[in-house]
Coordinates of C-alpha atoms and ligand atoms in Angstrom, one line a residue:
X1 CA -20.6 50.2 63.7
X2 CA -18.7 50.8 66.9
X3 CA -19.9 48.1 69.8
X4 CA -19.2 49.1 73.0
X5 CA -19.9 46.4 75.6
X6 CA -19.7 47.7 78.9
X7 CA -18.9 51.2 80.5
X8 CA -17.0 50.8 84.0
X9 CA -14.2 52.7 85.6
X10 CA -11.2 51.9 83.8
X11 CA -12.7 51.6 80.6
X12 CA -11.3 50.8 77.4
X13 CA -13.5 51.9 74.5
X14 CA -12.3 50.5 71.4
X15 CA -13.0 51.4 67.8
X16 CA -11.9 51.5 63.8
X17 CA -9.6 54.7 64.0
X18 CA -12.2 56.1 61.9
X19 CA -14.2 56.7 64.4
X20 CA -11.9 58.4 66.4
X21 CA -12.9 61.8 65.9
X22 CA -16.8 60.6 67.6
X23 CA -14.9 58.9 70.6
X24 CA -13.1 61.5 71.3
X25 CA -16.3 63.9 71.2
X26 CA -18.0 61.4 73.5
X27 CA -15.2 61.6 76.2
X28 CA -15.3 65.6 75.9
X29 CA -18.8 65.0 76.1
X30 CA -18.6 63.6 80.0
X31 CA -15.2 65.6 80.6
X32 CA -12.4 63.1 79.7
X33 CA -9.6 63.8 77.9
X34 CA -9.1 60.5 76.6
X35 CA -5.8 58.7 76.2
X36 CA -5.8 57.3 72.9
X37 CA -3.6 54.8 71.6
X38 CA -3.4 53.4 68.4
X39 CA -2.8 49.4 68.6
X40 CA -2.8 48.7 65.0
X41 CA -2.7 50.8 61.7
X42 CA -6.9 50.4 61.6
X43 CA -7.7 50.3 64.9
X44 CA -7.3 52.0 68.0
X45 CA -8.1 51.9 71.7
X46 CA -9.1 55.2 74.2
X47 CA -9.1 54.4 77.4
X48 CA -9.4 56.3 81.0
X49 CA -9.1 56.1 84.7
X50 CA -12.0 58.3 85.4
X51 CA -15.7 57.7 83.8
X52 CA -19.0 59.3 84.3
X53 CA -21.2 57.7 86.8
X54 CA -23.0 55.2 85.2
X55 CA -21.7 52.3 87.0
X56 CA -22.6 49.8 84.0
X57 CA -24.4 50.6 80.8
X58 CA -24.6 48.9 77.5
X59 CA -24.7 50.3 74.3
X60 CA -23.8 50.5 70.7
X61 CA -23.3 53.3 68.8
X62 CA -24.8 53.5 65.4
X63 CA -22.9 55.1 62.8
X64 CA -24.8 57.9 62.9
X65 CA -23.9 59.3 66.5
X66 CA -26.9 61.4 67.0
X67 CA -28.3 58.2 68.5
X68 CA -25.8 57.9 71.0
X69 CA -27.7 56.9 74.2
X70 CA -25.0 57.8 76.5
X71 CA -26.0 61.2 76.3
X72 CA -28.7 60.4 78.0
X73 CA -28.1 59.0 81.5
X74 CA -29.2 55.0 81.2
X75 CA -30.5 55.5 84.9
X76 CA -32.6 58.1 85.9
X77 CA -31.7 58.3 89.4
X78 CA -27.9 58.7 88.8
X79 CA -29.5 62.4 87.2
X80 CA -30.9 62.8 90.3
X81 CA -34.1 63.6 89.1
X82 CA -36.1 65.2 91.8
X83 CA -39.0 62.5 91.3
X84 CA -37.1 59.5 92.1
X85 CA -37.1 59.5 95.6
X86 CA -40.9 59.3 95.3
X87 CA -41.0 57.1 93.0
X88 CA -38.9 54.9 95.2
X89 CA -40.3 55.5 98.6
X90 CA -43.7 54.1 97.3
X91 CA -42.2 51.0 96.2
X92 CA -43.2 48.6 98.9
X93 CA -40.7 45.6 99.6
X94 CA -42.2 42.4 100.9
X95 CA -39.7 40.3 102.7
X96 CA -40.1 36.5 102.0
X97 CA -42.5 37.0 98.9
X98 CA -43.3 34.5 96.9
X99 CA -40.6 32.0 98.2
X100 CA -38.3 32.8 101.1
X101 CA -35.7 34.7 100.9
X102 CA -37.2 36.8 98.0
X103 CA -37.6 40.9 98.7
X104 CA -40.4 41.1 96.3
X105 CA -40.6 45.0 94.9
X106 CA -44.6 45.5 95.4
X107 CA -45.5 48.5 92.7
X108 CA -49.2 48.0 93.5
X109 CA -48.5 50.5 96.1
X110 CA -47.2 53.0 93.9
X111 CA -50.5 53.1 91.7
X112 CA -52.2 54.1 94.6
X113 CA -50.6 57.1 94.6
X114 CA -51.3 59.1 91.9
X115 CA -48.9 61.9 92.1
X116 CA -45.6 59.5 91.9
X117 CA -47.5 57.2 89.5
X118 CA -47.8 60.0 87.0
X119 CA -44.3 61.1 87.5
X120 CA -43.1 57.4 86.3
X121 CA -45.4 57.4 83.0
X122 CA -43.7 61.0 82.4
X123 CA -40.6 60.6 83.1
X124 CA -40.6 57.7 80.4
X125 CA -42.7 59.9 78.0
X126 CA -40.4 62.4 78.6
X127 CA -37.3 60.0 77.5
X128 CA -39.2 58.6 74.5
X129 CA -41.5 61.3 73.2
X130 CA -40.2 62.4 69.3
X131 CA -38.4 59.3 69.3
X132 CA -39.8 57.7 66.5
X133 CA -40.9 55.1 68.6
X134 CA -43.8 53.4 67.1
X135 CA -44.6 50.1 69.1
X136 CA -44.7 50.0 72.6
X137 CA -44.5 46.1 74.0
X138 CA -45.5 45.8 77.3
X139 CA -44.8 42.3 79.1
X140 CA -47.4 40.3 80.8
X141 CA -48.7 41.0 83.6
X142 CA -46.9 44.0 84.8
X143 CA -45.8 45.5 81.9
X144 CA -49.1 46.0 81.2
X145 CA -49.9 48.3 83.8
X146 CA -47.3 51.2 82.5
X147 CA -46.9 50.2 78.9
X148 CA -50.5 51.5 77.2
X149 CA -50.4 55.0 78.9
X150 CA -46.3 55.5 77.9
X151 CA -47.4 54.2 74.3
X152 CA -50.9 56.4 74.2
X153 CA -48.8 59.4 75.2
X154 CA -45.9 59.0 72.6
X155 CA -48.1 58.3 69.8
X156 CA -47.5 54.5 69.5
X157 CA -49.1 51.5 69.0
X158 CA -49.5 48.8 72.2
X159 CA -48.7 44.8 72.1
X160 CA -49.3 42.7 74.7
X161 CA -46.6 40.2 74.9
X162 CA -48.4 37.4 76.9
X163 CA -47.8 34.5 78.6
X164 CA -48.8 31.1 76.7
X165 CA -52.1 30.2 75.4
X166 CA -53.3 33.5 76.5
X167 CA -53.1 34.6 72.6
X168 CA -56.4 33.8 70.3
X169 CA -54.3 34.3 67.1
X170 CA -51.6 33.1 65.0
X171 CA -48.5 33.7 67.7
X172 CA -44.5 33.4 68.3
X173 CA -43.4 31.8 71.2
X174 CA -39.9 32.3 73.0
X175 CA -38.7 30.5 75.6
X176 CA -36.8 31.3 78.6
X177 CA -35.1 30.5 81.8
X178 CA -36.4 31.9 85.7
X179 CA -34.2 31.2 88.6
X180 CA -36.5 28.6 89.0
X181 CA -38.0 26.7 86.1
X182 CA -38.7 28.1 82.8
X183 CA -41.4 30.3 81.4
X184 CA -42.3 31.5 77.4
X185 CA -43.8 35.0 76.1
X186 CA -45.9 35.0 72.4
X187 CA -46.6 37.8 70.5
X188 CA -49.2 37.8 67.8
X189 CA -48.1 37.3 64.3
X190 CA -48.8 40.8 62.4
X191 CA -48.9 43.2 65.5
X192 CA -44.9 44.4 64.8
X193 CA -43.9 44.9 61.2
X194 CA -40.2 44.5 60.0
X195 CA -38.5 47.6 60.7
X196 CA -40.7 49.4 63.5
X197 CA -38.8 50.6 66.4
X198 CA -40.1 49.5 69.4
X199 CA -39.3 50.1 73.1
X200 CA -40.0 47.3 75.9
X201 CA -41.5 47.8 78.8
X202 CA -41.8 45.9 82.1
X203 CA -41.9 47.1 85.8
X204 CA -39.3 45.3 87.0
X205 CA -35.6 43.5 85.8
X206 CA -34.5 41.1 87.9
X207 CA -32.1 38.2 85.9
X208 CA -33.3 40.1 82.7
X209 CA -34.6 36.5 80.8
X210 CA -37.9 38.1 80.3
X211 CA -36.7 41.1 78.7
X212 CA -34.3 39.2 76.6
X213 CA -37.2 36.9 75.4
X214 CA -38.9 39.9 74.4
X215 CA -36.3 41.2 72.7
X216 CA -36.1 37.9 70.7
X217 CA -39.8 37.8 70.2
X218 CA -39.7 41.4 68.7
X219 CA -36.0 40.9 66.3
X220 CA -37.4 37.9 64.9
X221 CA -40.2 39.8 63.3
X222 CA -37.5 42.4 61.8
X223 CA -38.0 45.3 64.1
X224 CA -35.8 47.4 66.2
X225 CA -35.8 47.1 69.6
X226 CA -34.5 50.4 70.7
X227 CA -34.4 50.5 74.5
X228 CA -35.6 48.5 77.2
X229 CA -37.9 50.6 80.1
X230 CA -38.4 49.5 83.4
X231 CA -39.3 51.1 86.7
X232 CA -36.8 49.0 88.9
X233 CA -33.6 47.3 88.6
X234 CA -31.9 44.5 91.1
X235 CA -28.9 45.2 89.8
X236 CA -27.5 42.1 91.9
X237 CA -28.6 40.1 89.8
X238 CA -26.8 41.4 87.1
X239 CA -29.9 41.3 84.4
X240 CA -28.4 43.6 82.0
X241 CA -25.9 41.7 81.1
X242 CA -28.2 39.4 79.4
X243 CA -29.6 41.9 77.3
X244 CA -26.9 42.1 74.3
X245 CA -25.6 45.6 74.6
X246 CA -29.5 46.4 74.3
X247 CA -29.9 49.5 76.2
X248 CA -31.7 49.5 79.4
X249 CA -33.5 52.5 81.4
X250 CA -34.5 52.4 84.6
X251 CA -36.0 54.8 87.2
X252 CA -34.8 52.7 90.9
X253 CA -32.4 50.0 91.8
X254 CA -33.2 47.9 94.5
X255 CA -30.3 46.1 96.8
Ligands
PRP301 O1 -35.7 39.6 84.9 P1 -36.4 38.3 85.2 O2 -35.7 37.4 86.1 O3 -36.8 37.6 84.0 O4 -37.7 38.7 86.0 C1 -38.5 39.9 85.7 C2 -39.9 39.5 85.5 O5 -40.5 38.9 86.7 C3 -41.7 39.5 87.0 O6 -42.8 39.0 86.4 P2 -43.4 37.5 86.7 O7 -42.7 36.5 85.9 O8 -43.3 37.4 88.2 O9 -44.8 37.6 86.2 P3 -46.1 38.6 86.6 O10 -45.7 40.0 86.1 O11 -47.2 38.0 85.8 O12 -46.3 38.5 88.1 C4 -41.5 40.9 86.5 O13 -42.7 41.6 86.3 C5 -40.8 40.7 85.3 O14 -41.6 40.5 84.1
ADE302 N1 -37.8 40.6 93.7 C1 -38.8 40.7 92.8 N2 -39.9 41.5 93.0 C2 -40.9 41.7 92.1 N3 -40.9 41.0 91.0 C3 -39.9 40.2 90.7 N4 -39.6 39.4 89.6 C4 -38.5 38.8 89.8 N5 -37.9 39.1 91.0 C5 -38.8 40.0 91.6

């Protein structure tokens, strides 16, 4: 397994020298020509001045490189996907919402429309369709909103991971922190089996402790947590860094 923690400009990707053949074929992939250095007699280090333009992206590349999610942009709107810009423009931001100083990211507006609210559920389908995907979690309350038509469409089943005591059955809890206070998800015992691959979705990442307590929720059962989805990012607050090296896709980032 090669674990590659962050992507930035100036990165150093390290690896066994094994694997130097595939890290090679990744920076021809994005149009690199790698210098490559070999540090020790098993291991070596590429690294390069100019990277693709993810500006951060966490991954880790299985053994078998066909699931290399690199290849496929971690942010939709660095492809410049022609449906981002609506997507984005009916994203209303409420200044001062809940608590002052907040710029709450309002996608109630967005369902109203039902051109650009399609476009988000396919544009996820389109990433995860043939996937092998077959749990969808969708995180209370919003979550809930895109998760069942993403799952519906690709084939999988839905779990509602749910605030506490919300839950009539046999649960797991996980705790986590806010930027104020602390919260918990539970997930019913039985819904994810050991070894299912399952995506998570939410609407929104802002620190990223909810999506890591999902994560938690869904490895402690035994599954695979293949991707994170959400509609928007607040990069700011730096959220994916507290996922890790899970991979995260998102269709906006707000500033
Ligand atoms: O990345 P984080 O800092 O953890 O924040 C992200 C979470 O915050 C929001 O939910 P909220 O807790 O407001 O609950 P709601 O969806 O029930 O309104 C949002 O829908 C995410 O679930
Ligand atoms: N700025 C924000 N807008 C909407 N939901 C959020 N959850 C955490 N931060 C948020």
């Amino acid at each position: 397994m090669l674990k590659v923690d962050e992507c930035r400009p100036n990165l150093t990707l390290s690896c066994y020298a094994t694997h130097v053949p595939i890290l090679s074929d990744i920076y021809k992939a994005f149009e690199i020509t790698p210098k490559i250095t070999f540090q020790k007699t098993y291991a070596c280090s590429c690294s390069c001045s100019r990277i693709h333009t993810h500006t951060s992206c966490c991954f880790t590349l299985q053994q078998n490189y066909k699931t290399f999610r690199e290849r496929e942009p971690m942010s939709a709107y660095k492809d410049k996907d022609a449906r981002i810009n609506g997507i984005k423009d009916q994203i209303r931001v409420v200044p001062n919402f809940p608590k002052p100083g907040i710029m709450f990211q309002d996608i109630t507006t967005l369902l109203l429309k039902p051109k650009e609210f399609k476009d988000t559920i396919d544009m996820f389908v389109e990433r995860y369709k043939g996937k092998n995907i077959s749990v969808v979690a969708g995180i209370e309350a919003r979550g809930f909103i895109f998760g069942p038509p993403i799952a519906l469409a690709i084939g999988a089943k839905f779990v509602p991971l749910r605030k506490p005591k919300k839950l009539p059955g046999k649960v797991i809890s996980e705790e986590y922190i806010l930027e104020y206070g602390r919260d918990c998800l539970e997930m019913h015992v039985g819904a994810v089996e050991s070894a299912e691959r399952a995506l998570v979705v939410d609407d929104l990442i802002a620190t990223g402790g909810t999506l890591c307590a999902a994560i938690n929720l869904l490895e402690r059962v035994g599954a695979e947590v293949v991707e994170c989805a959400c509609v928007i990012e607040l990069p700011d607050l730096k959220g994916r860094e507290r996922l890790n090296g899970k991979p995260l896709y998102v269709l906006v980032e707000s500033h």
